[in-house]
PDB file of C-alpha atoms and ligand atoms in Angstrom:
ATOM      1  CA  MET L   1    -164.424  98.192-220.391  1.00 61.00           C
ATOM      2  CA  ALA L   2    -166.903  95.795-221.973  1.00 87.00           C
ATOM      3  CA  ARG L   3    -169.782  95.086-219.641  1.00 97.00           C
ATOM      4  CA  THR L   4    -171.874  91.935-220.030  1.00 98.00           C
ATOM      5  CA  PRO L   5    -175.490  92.952-220.604  1.00 98.00           C
ATOM      6  CA  ILE L   6    -178.014  91.710-218.069  1.00 98.00           C
ATOM      7  CA  ILE L   7    -181.691  91.108-218.802  1.00 98.00           C
ATOM      8  CA  ALA L   8    -183.819  90.309-215.753  1.00 98.00           C
ATOM      9  CA  GLY L   9    -187.466  89.323-215.746  1.00 98.00           C
ATOM     10  CA  ASN L  10    -189.415  90.615-212.751  1.00 98.00           C
ATOM     11  CA  TRP L  11    -192.466  88.390-212.652  1.00 98.00           C
ATOM     12  CA  LYS L  12    -193.914  90.341-209.685  1.00 97.00           C
ATOM     13  CA  MET L  13    -196.970  88.573-208.227  1.00 97.00           C
ATOM     14  CA  ASN L  14    -197.605  86.599-211.427  1.00 98.00           C
ATOM     15  CA  LYS L  15    -196.960  83.008-212.510  1.00 98.00           C
ATOM     16  CA  GLY L  16    -197.081  82.104-208.842  1.00 97.00           C
ATOM     17  CA  THR L  17    -198.403  78.569-209.165  1.00 98.00           C
ATOM     18  CA  ALA L  18    -195.935  75.751-209.675  1.00 98.00           C
ATOM     19  CA  ALA L  19    -197.536  74.839-213.007  1.00 98.00           C
ATOM     20  CA  ALA L  20    -197.464  78.380-214.420  1.00 98.00           C
ATOM     21  CA  ALA L  21    -193.962  79.144-213.137  1.00 98.00           C
ATOM     22  CA  SER L  22    -192.468  75.949-214.392  1.00 98.00           C
ATOM     23  CA  ALA L  23    -194.072  76.360-217.827  1.00 98.00           C
ATOM     24  CA  LEU L  24    -192.773  79.922-218.256  1.00 98.00           C
ATOM     25  CA  ALA L  25    -189.297  79.065-216.953  1.00 98.00           C
ATOM     26  CA  GLN L  26    -189.081  76.106-219.328  1.00 98.00           C
ATOM     27  CA  GLU L  27    -190.113  78.266-222.282  1.00 98.00           C
ATOM     28  CA  VAL L  28    -187.496  80.875-221.377  1.00 98.00           C
ATOM     29  CA  VAL L  29    -184.766  78.230-221.108  1.00 98.00           C
ATOM     30  CA  THR L  30    -185.683  76.916-224.554  1.00 98.00           C
ATOM     31  CA  ALA L  31    -186.079  80.320-226.181  1.00 98.00           C
ATOM     32  CA  ILE L  32    -182.691  81.672-225.115  1.00 97.00           C
ATOM     33  CA  ALA L  33    -180.682  78.464-225.526  1.00 96.00           C
ATOM     34  CA  GLY L  34    -177.512  79.158-227.489  1.00 93.00           C
ATOM     35  CA  LYS L  35    -177.514  82.911-226.817  1.00 96.00           C
ATOM     36  CA  SER L  36    -174.251  83.917-225.173  1.00 96.00           C
ATOM     37  CA  GLY L  37    -172.704  87.151-223.948  1.00 97.00           C
ATOM     38  CA  VAL L  38    -175.689  88.135-221.801  1.00 98.00           C
ATOM     39  CA  THR L  39    -176.733  87.390-218.226  1.00 98.00           C
ATOM     40  CA  VAL L  40    -180.374  86.247-218.167  1.00 98.00           C
ATOM     41  CA  VAL L  41    -182.191  86.305-214.829  1.00 98.00           C
ATOM     42  CA  VAL L  42    -185.750  85.330-213.903  1.00 98.00           C
ATOM     43  CA  CYS L  43    -187.240  86.597-210.636  1.00 98.00           C
ATOM     44  CA  PRO L  44    -190.360  84.584-209.801  1.00 98.00           C
ATOM     45  CA  PRO L  45    -192.427  84.920-206.609  1.00 98.00           C
ATOM     46  CA  TYR L  46    -190.818  83.380-203.501  1.00 98.00           C
ATOM     47  CA  THR L  47    -193.159  80.410-203.305  1.00 98.00           C
ATOM     48  CA  VAL L  48    -192.099  79.076-206.702  1.00 98.00           C
ATOM     49  CA  LEU L  49    -188.355  79.733-206.418  1.00 98.00           C
ATOM     50  CA  HIS L  50    -187.745  76.069-205.780  1.00 98.00           C
ATOM     51  CA  THR L  51    -189.798  75.011-208.795  1.00 98.00           C
ATOM     52  CA  VAL L  52    -188.021  77.458-211.089  1.00 98.00           C
ATOM     53  CA  ARG L  53    -184.633  76.513-209.656  1.00 98.00           C
ATOM     54  CA  GLU L  54    -185.170  72.941-210.794  1.00 98.00           C
ATOM     55  CA  VAL L  55    -186.294  73.997-214.265  1.00 98.00           C
ATOM     56  CA  VAL L  56    -183.349  76.352-214.925  1.00 98.00           C
ATOM     57  CA  ALA L  57    -180.712  74.042-213.424  1.00 97.00           C
ATOM     58  CA  GLY L  58    -178.055  73.291-216.031  1.00 96.00           C
ATOM     59  CA  SER L  59    -179.189  76.142-218.313  1.00 98.00           C
ATOM     60  CA  SER L  60    -177.751  79.642-218.625  1.00 97.00           C
ATOM     61  CA  VAL L  61    -180.803  81.157-216.915  1.00 98.00           C
ATOM     62  CA  VAL L  62    -180.008  82.460-213.439  1.00 98.00           C
ATOM     63  CA  LEU L  63    -182.438  82.617-210.518  1.00 98.00           C
ATOM     64  CA  GLY L  64    -183.345  85.936-208.900  1.00 98.00           C
ATOM     65  CA  ALA L  65    -185.723  87.067-206.158  1.00 98.00           C
ATOM     66  CA  GLN L  66    -187.815  90.215-205.835  1.00 98.00           C
ATOM     67  CA  ASP L  67    -186.760  91.453-202.388  1.00 97.00           C
ATOM     68  CA  ALA L  68    -184.848  90.430-199.247  1.00 97.00           C
ATOM     69  CA  PHE L  69    -185.068  91.641-195.675  1.00 96.00           C
ATOM     70  CA  TRP L  70    -181.956  93.020-193.934  1.00 96.00           C
ATOM     71  CA  LYS L  71    -181.869  90.695-190.935  1.00 96.00           C
ATOM     72  CA  ALA L  72    -180.430  87.217-191.381  1.00 95.00           C
ATOM     73  CA  THR L  73    -182.717  85.363-188.952  1.00 95.00           C
ATOM     74  CA  GLY L  74    -185.006  86.119-186.040  1.00 95.00           C
ATOM     75  CA  ALA L  75    -188.491  87.129-185.013  1.00 96.00           C
ATOM     76  CA  TYR L  76    -189.472  88.937-188.206  1.00 95.00           C
ATOM     77  CA  THR L  77    -192.773  87.384-189.169  1.00 95.00           C
ATOM     78  CA  SER L  78    -193.279  87.190-192.932  1.00 94.00           C
ATOM     79  CA  GLN L  79    -189.796  88.328-193.918  1.00 95.00           C
ATOM     80  CA  ILE L  80    -187.325  86.509-196.182  1.00 97.00           C
ATOM     81  CA  SER L  81    -183.589  86.951-195.619  1.00 98.00           C
ATOM     82  CA  GLY L  82    -180.687  86.891-198.018  1.00 98.00           C
ATOM     83  CA  GLU L  83    -179.407  83.791-196.295  1.00 97.00           C
ATOM     84  CA  MET L  84    -182.685  82.007-197.036  1.00 98.00           C
ATOM     85  CA  LEU L  85    -182.605  83.088-200.668  1.00 98.00           C
ATOM     86  CA  LYS L  86    -179.009  82.006-201.097  1.00 98.00           C
ATOM     87  CA  ASP L  87    -179.950  78.602-199.752  1.00 98.00           C
ATOM     88  CA  ALA L  88    -182.870  78.497-202.194  1.00 98.00           C
ATOM     89  CA  GLY L  89    -180.451  78.852-205.109  1.00 98.00           C
ATOM     90  CA  VAL L  90    -180.934  82.568-205.739  1.00 98.00           C
ATOM     91  CA  THR L  91    -178.099  84.631-207.241  1.00 98.00           C
ATOM     92  CA  TYR L  92    -179.615  88.085-207.915  1.00 98.00           C
ATOM     93  CA  VAL L  93    -182.083  90.035-205.786  1.00 98.00           C
ATOM     94  CA  ILE L  94    -184.118  93.080-206.794  1.00 98.00           C
ATOM     95  CA  LEU L  95    -183.987  95.737-204.053  1.00 98.00           C
ATOM     96  CA  GLY L  96    -185.765  99.072-203.755  1.00 96.00           C
ATOM     97  CA  HIS L  97    -188.275  98.460-206.533  1.00 95.00           C
ATOM     98  CA  SER L  98    -190.647 101.418-206.788  1.00 92.00           C
ATOM     99  CA  GLU L  99    -193.556  99.127-205.967  1.00 90.00           C
ATOM    100  CA  THR L 100    -192.041  98.492-202.522  1.00 89.00           C
ATOM    101  CA  ARG L 101    -190.389 101.902-202.188  1.00 84.00           C
ATOM    102  CA  GLY L 102    -192.977 104.510-202.791  1.00 73.00           C
ATOM    103  CA  ARG L 103    -195.751 103.890-205.209  1.00 69.00           C
ATOM    104  CA  PHE L 104    -197.361 101.599-202.668  1.00 70.00           C
ATOM    105  CA  GLY L 105    -196.622 104.110-199.920  1.00 69.00           C
ATOM    106  CA  VAL L 106    -199.646 106.040-201.074  1.00 73.00           C
ATOM    107  CA  PRO L 107    -203.046 104.435-201.451  1.00 70.00           C
ATOM    108  CA  GLU L 108    -203.614 102.773-204.813  1.00 71.00           C
ATOM    109  CA  PRO L 109    -206.671 104.270-206.556  1.00 72.00           C
ATOM    110  CA  GLU L 110    -208.851 101.350-205.512  1.00 75.00           C
ATOM    111  CA  GLU L 111    -207.367 100.973-202.020  1.00 73.00           C
ATOM    112  CA  THR L 112    -207.645 103.011-198.859  1.00 72.00           C
ATOM    113  CA  VAL L 113    -204.757 101.604-196.842  1.00 73.00           C
ATOM    114  CA  LYS L 114    -201.068 102.311-197.267  1.00 71.00           C
ATOM    115  CA  HIS L 115    -198.639  99.454-197.491  1.00 69.00           C
ATOM    116  CA  TYR L 116    -194.890  99.215-198.054  1.00 77.00           C
ATOM    117  CA  GLY L 117    -193.023 102.505-198.120  1.00 79.00           C
ATOM    118  CA  GLU L 118    -189.288 101.819-198.303  1.00 88.00           C
ATOM    119  CA  THR L 119    -186.792 104.630-197.898  1.00 91.00           C
ATOM    120  CA  ASP L 120    -183.201 104.976-199.050  1.00 94.00           C
ATOM    121  CA  ALA L 121    -182.242 103.864-195.528  1.00 94.00           C
ATOM    122  CA  THR L 122    -184.131 100.550-195.723  1.00 94.00           C
ATOM    123  CA  VAL L 123    -182.843  99.943-199.242  1.00 96.00           C
ATOM    124  CA  ASN L 124    -179.304 100.550-197.966  1.00 97.00           C
ATOM    125  CA  LEU L 125    -179.761  98.028-195.133  1.00 97.00           C
ATOM    126  CA  LYS L 126    -181.079  95.492-197.637  1.00 97.00           C
ATOM    127  CA  VAL L 127    -178.228  96.102-200.087  1.00 98.00           C
ATOM    128  CA  LYS L 128    -175.574  95.570-197.401  1.00 98.00           C
ATOM    129  CA  ALA L 129    -177.323  92.491-196.031  1.00 98.00           C
ATOM    130  CA  ALA L 130    -177.773  90.969-199.488  1.00 98.00           C
ATOM    131  CA  ILE L 131    -174.088  91.460-200.269  1.00 98.00           C
ATOM    132  CA  ALA L 132    -173.153  89.911-196.914  1.00 98.00           C
ATOM    133  CA  ALA L 133    -175.327  86.914-197.770  1.00 98.00           C
ATOM    134  CA  GLY L 134    -173.487  86.476-201.068  1.00 98.00           C
ATOM    135  CA  LEU L 135    -176.294  87.739-203.302  1.00 98.00           C
ATOM    136  CA  GLU L 136    -175.939  90.147-206.232  1.00 98.00           C
ATOM    137  CA  PRO L 137    -178.267  93.143-205.737  1.00 98.00           C
ATOM    138  CA  ILE L 138    -180.178  94.777-208.579  1.00 98.00           C
ATOM    139  CA  ILE L 139    -180.854  98.202-207.061  1.00 98.00           C
ATOM    140  CA  CYS L 140    -183.834 100.092-208.465  1.00 98.00           C
ATOM    141  CA  ILE L 141    -183.905 103.853-208.617  1.00 97.00           C
ATOM    142  CA  GLY L 142    -186.098 106.297-210.508  1.00 96.00           C
ATOM    143  CA  GLU L 143    -188.166 109.431-210.321  1.00 94.00           C
ATOM    144  CA  THR L 144    -191.935 109.855-210.164  1.00 91.00           C
ATOM    145  CA  LEU L 145    -193.798 111.922-212.751  1.00 90.00           C
ATOM    146  CA  ASP L 146    -194.083 114.830-210.294  1.00 90.00           C
ATOM    147  CA  GLU L 147    -190.342 114.745-209.674  1.00 93.00           C
ATOM    148  CA  ARG L 148    -189.622 114.684-213.400  1.00 94.00           C
ATOM    149  CA  GLU L 149    -191.992 117.542-214.111  1.00 93.00           C
ATOM    150  CA  GLY L 150    -190.427 119.486-211.245  1.00 95.00           C
ATOM    151  CA  GLY L 151    -186.975 119.151-212.840  1.00 96.00           C
ATOM    152  CA  LYS L 152    -185.715 116.920-210.013  1.00 97.00           C
ATOM    153  CA  THR L 153    -184.889 113.746-211.958  1.00 97.00           C
ATOM    154  CA  ASP L 154    -181.107 113.944-211.757  1.00 98.00           C
ATOM    155  CA  LEU L 155    -181.090 114.879-208.082  1.00 98.00           C
ATOM    156  CA  VAL L 156    -183.557 112.124-207.139  1.00 96.00           C
ATOM    157  CA  VAL L 157    -181.642 109.487-209.084  1.00 97.00           C
ATOM    158  CA  SER L 158    -178.210 110.465-207.797  1.00 98.00           C
ATOM    159  CA  SER L 159    -179.382 110.672-204.199  1.00 97.00           C
ATOM    160  CA  GLN L 160    -181.164 107.305-204.422  1.00 97.00           C
ATOM    161  CA  VAL L 161    -177.971 105.736-205.819  1.00 98.00           C
ATOM    162  CA  ALA L 162    -175.771 107.258-203.113  1.00 98.00           C
ATOM    163  CA  GLY L 163    -178.285 106.426-200.385  1.00 97.00           C
ATOM    164  CA  ALA L 164    -178.578 102.794-201.443  1.00 98.00           C
ATOM    165  CA  ILE L 165    -174.862 102.059-201.340  1.00 98.00           C
ATOM    166  CA  THR L 166    -173.627 104.003-198.318  1.00 98.00           C
ATOM    167  CA  GLY L 167    -171.041 101.858-196.582  1.00 98.00           C
ATOM    168  CA  VAL L 168    -170.517  99.455-199.517  1.00 98.00           C
ATOM    169  CA  THR L 169    -166.817  98.914-200.282  1.00 98.00           C
ATOM    170  CA  SER L 170    -165.502  99.520-203.809  1.00 97.00           C
ATOM    171  CA  GLU L 171    -164.637  95.847-204.131  1.00 97.00           C
ATOM    172  CA  LYS L 172    -168.328  95.017-203.636  1.00 97.00           C
ATOM    173  CA  ALA L 173    -169.608  98.038-205.547  1.00 98.00           C
ATOM    174  CA  LEU L 174    -167.862  96.817-208.713  1.00 96.00           C
ATOM    175  CA  ARG L 175    -170.360  93.988-208.988  1.00 96.00           C
ATOM    176  CA  LEU L 176    -173.516  95.998-208.444  1.00 98.00           C
ATOM    177  CA  VAL L 177    -176.360  96.228-210.926  1.00 98.00           C
ATOM    178  CA  PHE L 178    -178.595  99.313-210.955  1.00 98.00           C
ATOM    179  CA  ALA L 179    -181.955  99.514-212.655  1.00 98.00           C
ATOM    180  CA  TYR L 180    -183.033 102.981-213.704  1.00 97.00           C
ATOM    181  CA  GLU L 181    -186.804 102.717-213.655  1.00 96.00           C
ATOM    182  CA  PRO L 182    -188.722 105.962-214.105  1.00 95.00           C
ATOM    183  CA  VAL L 183    -191.795 105.278-211.976  1.00 92.00           C
ATOM    184  CA  TRP L 184    -194.108 106.828-214.582  1.00 90.00           C
ATOM    185  CA  ALA L 185    -192.910 104.294-217.180  1.00 91.00           C
ATOM    186  CA  ILE L 186    -193.494 101.136-215.126  1.00 88.00           C
ATOM    187  CA  GLY L 187    -196.415  99.072-216.329  1.00 83.00           C
ATOM    188  CA  THR L 188    -197.879 102.069-218.149  1.00 85.00           C
ATOM    189  CA  GLY L 189    -196.718 101.394-221.695  1.00 85.00           C
ATOM    190  CA  LYS L 190    -195.026 104.838-221.612  1.00 86.00           C
ATOM    191  CA  VAL L 191    -191.408 104.039-222.318  1.00 86.00           C
ATOM    192  CA  CYS L 192    -188.734 106.631-221.588  1.00 92.00           C
ATOM    193  CA  ASP L 193    -187.150 107.992-224.761  1.00 95.00           C
ATOM    194  CA  ALA L 194    -183.883 106.091-225.399  1.00 97.00           C
ATOM    195  CA  THR L 195    -181.704 109.207-225.431  1.00 98.00           C
ATOM    196  CA  GLU L 196    -183.150 110.394-222.133  1.00 97.00           C
ATOM    197  CA  ALA L 197    -182.933 106.909-220.577  1.00 98.00           C
ATOM    198  CA  ASN L 198    -179.276 106.799-221.609  1.00 98.00           C
ATOM    199  CA  ARG L 199    -178.664 110.242-220.146  1.00 98.00           C
ATOM    200  CA  VAL L 200    -180.111 109.255-216.755  1.00 98.00           C
ATOM    201  CA  CYS L 201    -178.258 105.924-216.751  1.00 98.00           C
ATOM    202  CA  GLY L 202    -175.184 108.105-217.324  1.00 98.00           C
ATOM    203  CA  ILE L 203    -176.116 110.069-214.176  1.00 98.00           C
ATOM    204  CA  VAL L 204    -176.113 106.768-212.271  1.00 98.00           C
ATOM    205  CA  ARG L 205    -172.624 106.014-213.572  1.00 98.00           C
ATOM    206  CA  GLN L 206    -171.420 109.548-212.856  1.00 98.00           C
ATOM    207  CA  THR L 207    -172.667 109.227-209.266  1.00 98.00           C
ATOM    208  CA  ILE L 208    -170.750 105.973-208.874  1.00 98.00           C
ATOM    209  CA  ARG L 209    -167.703 107.635-210.353  1.00 98.00           C
ATOM    210  CA  SER L 210    -167.838 110.483-207.860  1.00 98.00           C
ATOM    211  CA  LEU L 211    -168.142 107.995-204.987  1.00 98.00           C
ATOM    212  CA  TYR L 212    -165.738 105.240-206.080  1.00 98.00           C
ATOM    213  CA  GLY L 213    -163.748 106.427-209.088  1.00 98.00           C
ATOM    214  CA  VAL L 214    -163.617 105.476-212.715  1.00 98.00           C
ATOM    215  CA  GLU L 215    -162.806 101.769-212.389  1.00 97.00           C
ATOM    216  CA  VAL L 216    -165.952 101.010-210.387  1.00 98.00           C
ATOM    217  CA  ALA L 217    -168.053 103.358-212.537  1.00 98.00           C
ATOM    218  CA  ASP L 218    -166.953 101.504-215.672  1.00 97.00           C
ATOM    219  CA  ALA L 219    -167.717  98.114-214.135  1.00 98.00           C
ATOM    220  CA  VAL L 220    -171.232  98.552-212.704  1.00 98.00           C
ATOM    221  CA  ARG L 221    -174.066  97.520-214.944  1.00 98.00           C
ATOM    222  CA  VAL L 222    -177.016  99.877-215.373  1.00 98.00           C
ATOM    223  CA  GLN L 223    -180.291  98.523-216.669  1.00 98.00           C
ATOM    224  CA  TYR L 224    -183.248 100.474-217.961  1.00 97.00           C
ATOM    225  CA  GLY L 225    -186.681  99.333-216.774  1.00 97.00           C
ATOM    226  CA  GLY L 226    -190.176 100.571-217.550  1.00 95.00           C
ATOM    227  CA  SER L 227    -192.268  99.223-220.418  1.00 94.00           C
ATOM    228  CA  MET L 228    -189.286  97.697-222.239  1.00 97.00           C
ATOM    229  CA  LYS L 229    -190.769  95.535-225.006  1.00 97.00           C
ATOM    230  CA  PRO L 230    -189.477  93.702-228.078  1.00 97.00           C
ATOM    231  CA  ASP L 231    -190.212  96.725-230.299  1.00 97.00           C
ATOM    232  CA  ASN L 232    -188.235  99.268-228.252  1.00 97.00           C
ATOM    233  CA  ALA L 233    -185.551  97.040-226.701  1.00 98.00           C
ATOM    234  CA  ALA L 234    -182.944  97.232-229.456  1.00 98.00           C
ATOM    235  CA  GLU L 235    -182.856 101.027-229.423  1.00 98.00           C
ATOM    236  CA  LEU L 236    -182.647 101.207-225.626  1.00 98.00           C
ATOM    237  CA  LEU L 237    -180.044  98.442-225.390  1.00 98.00           C
ATOM    238  CA  SER L 238    -177.804 100.041-228.009  1.00 97.00           C
ATOM    239  CA  GLN L 239    -177.259 103.130-225.809  1.00 97.00           C
ATOM    240  CA  PRO L 240    -173.759 103.336-224.331  1.00 97.00           C
ATOM    241  CA  HIS L 241    -174.861 103.679-220.684  1.00 97.00           C
ATOM    242  CA  ILE L 242    -177.655 101.057-220.838  1.00 98.00           C
ATOM    243  CA  ASP L 243    -176.344  97.586-220.032  1.00 98.00           C
ATOM    244  CA  GLY L 244    -179.593  95.670-219.989  1.00 98.00           C
ATOM    245  CA  GLY L 245    -183.186  95.731-218.890  1.00 98.00           C
ATOM    246  CA  LEU L 246    -185.401  94.976-215.930  1.00 98.00           C
ATOM    247  CA  ILE L 247    -188.525  93.656-217.560  1.00 98.00           C
ATOM    248  CA  GLY L 248    -191.946  93.405-215.931  1.00 97.00           C
ATOM    249  CA  GLY L 249    -194.922  92.812-218.212  1.00 97.00           C
ATOM    250  CA  ALA L 250    -192.925  91.530-221.179  1.00 98.00           C
ATOM    251  CA  SER L 251    -191.139  88.958-218.996  1.00 98.00           C
ATOM    252  CA  LEU L 252    -194.412  87.070-218.580  1.00 98.00           C
ATOM    253  CA  LYS L 253    -194.453  86.089-222.264  1.00 98.00           C
ATOM    254  CA  SER L 254    -191.478  83.921-223.127  1.00 98.00           C
ATOM    255  CA  ALA L 255    -191.388  85.048-226.763  1.00 98.00           C
ATOM    256  CA  ASP L 256    -191.288  88.730-225.774  1.00 98.00           C
ATOM    257  CA  PHE L 257    -188.708  88.163-223.049  1.00 98.00           C
ATOM    258  CA  ALA L 258    -186.527  86.105-225.389  1.00 98.00           C
ATOM    259  CA  ALA L 259    -186.827  88.761-228.109  1.00 98.00           C
ATOM    260  CA  ILE L 260    -185.450  91.314-225.624  1.00 98.00           C
ATOM    261  CA  VAL L 261    -182.619  88.940-224.664  1.00 98.00           C
ATOM    262  CA  HIS L 262    -181.812  88.469-228.352  1.00 98.00           C
ATOM    263  CA  ALA L 263    -181.823  92.258-228.854  1.00 97.00           C
ATOM    264  CA  THR L 264    -178.642  92.545-226.749  1.00 96.00           C
ATOM    265  CA  ALA L 265    -175.497  92.923-228.835  1.00 84.00           C
TER     266      ALA L 265
HETATM  267  P1  PGA F   1    -192.772  96.891-216.790  1.00 78.03           P
HETATM  268  O1  PGA F   1    -192.152  96.738-215.308  1.00 78.03           O
HETATM  269  O2  PGA F   1    -191.778  96.308-217.740  1.00 78.03           O
HETATM  270  O3  PGA F   1    -194.055  96.143-216.748  1.00 78.03           O
HETATM  271  O4  PGA F   1    -192.979  98.363-217.020  1.00 78.03           O
HETATM  272  C1  PGA F   1    -190.792  96.950-215.059  1.00 78.03           C
HETATM  273  C2  PGA F   1    -190.512  96.749-213.596  1.00 78.03           C
HETATM  274  O5  PGA F   1    -191.369  97.093-212.771  1.00 78.03           O
HETATM  275  O6  PGA F   1    -189.449  96.247-213.190  1.00 78.03           O
END
């Protein structure tokens, strides 16, 4: 089955002023105009979703968000629900990013307090709630350097995949996007070797196959994320199990992001 590649830009806590967000979104719209056969998503900070929505309206660029809480409404100070994002024009939502899952669960070198610390259980609640709200989840999974060096990569990845989608029906699972993001490759400039990235993306697909069968496994899209740049994108994106990229740093420069979009077949 031919899967449509998906390139998503995770702006993180960058380009968060209306002026900066609107400038970058406009540049992306211009730079990818005319490119077909690929889903292009930008995920700006919450506060500029509205600004970016207006800029990308009428273009092929789709709006995404970086997280969503699992409750729809209520006394949850600071949280943003899927329902709210849907109303804000969001289509895709990143869930379980390593920066909310674990890396921030231990003190950053310059910090002394812990913050965030998602588990497979919270990611699962978010995935189910996002689907119920009509959003398309991009579910991040990936091993830390310690886990890789301890030979646990495949186990960590397959259990994160299974844990994230417990209770999701096959009809909904068909539409899921996974992002294999080795934690040690995120924002470090250390890209995972394309053959190895493809192998682990294959583990994601194999896990889906064991849970839902071949039809769902063939349909889900698996991105690679972690220091994907214009100079390594083509090799990564040509791998049979890699259906796109989740792009952090390089999504902040429209020329680099567009070069990655244009590197899809
Ligand atoms: P990076 O980030 O491209 O800067 O490594 C990827 C991500 O965190 O999604």
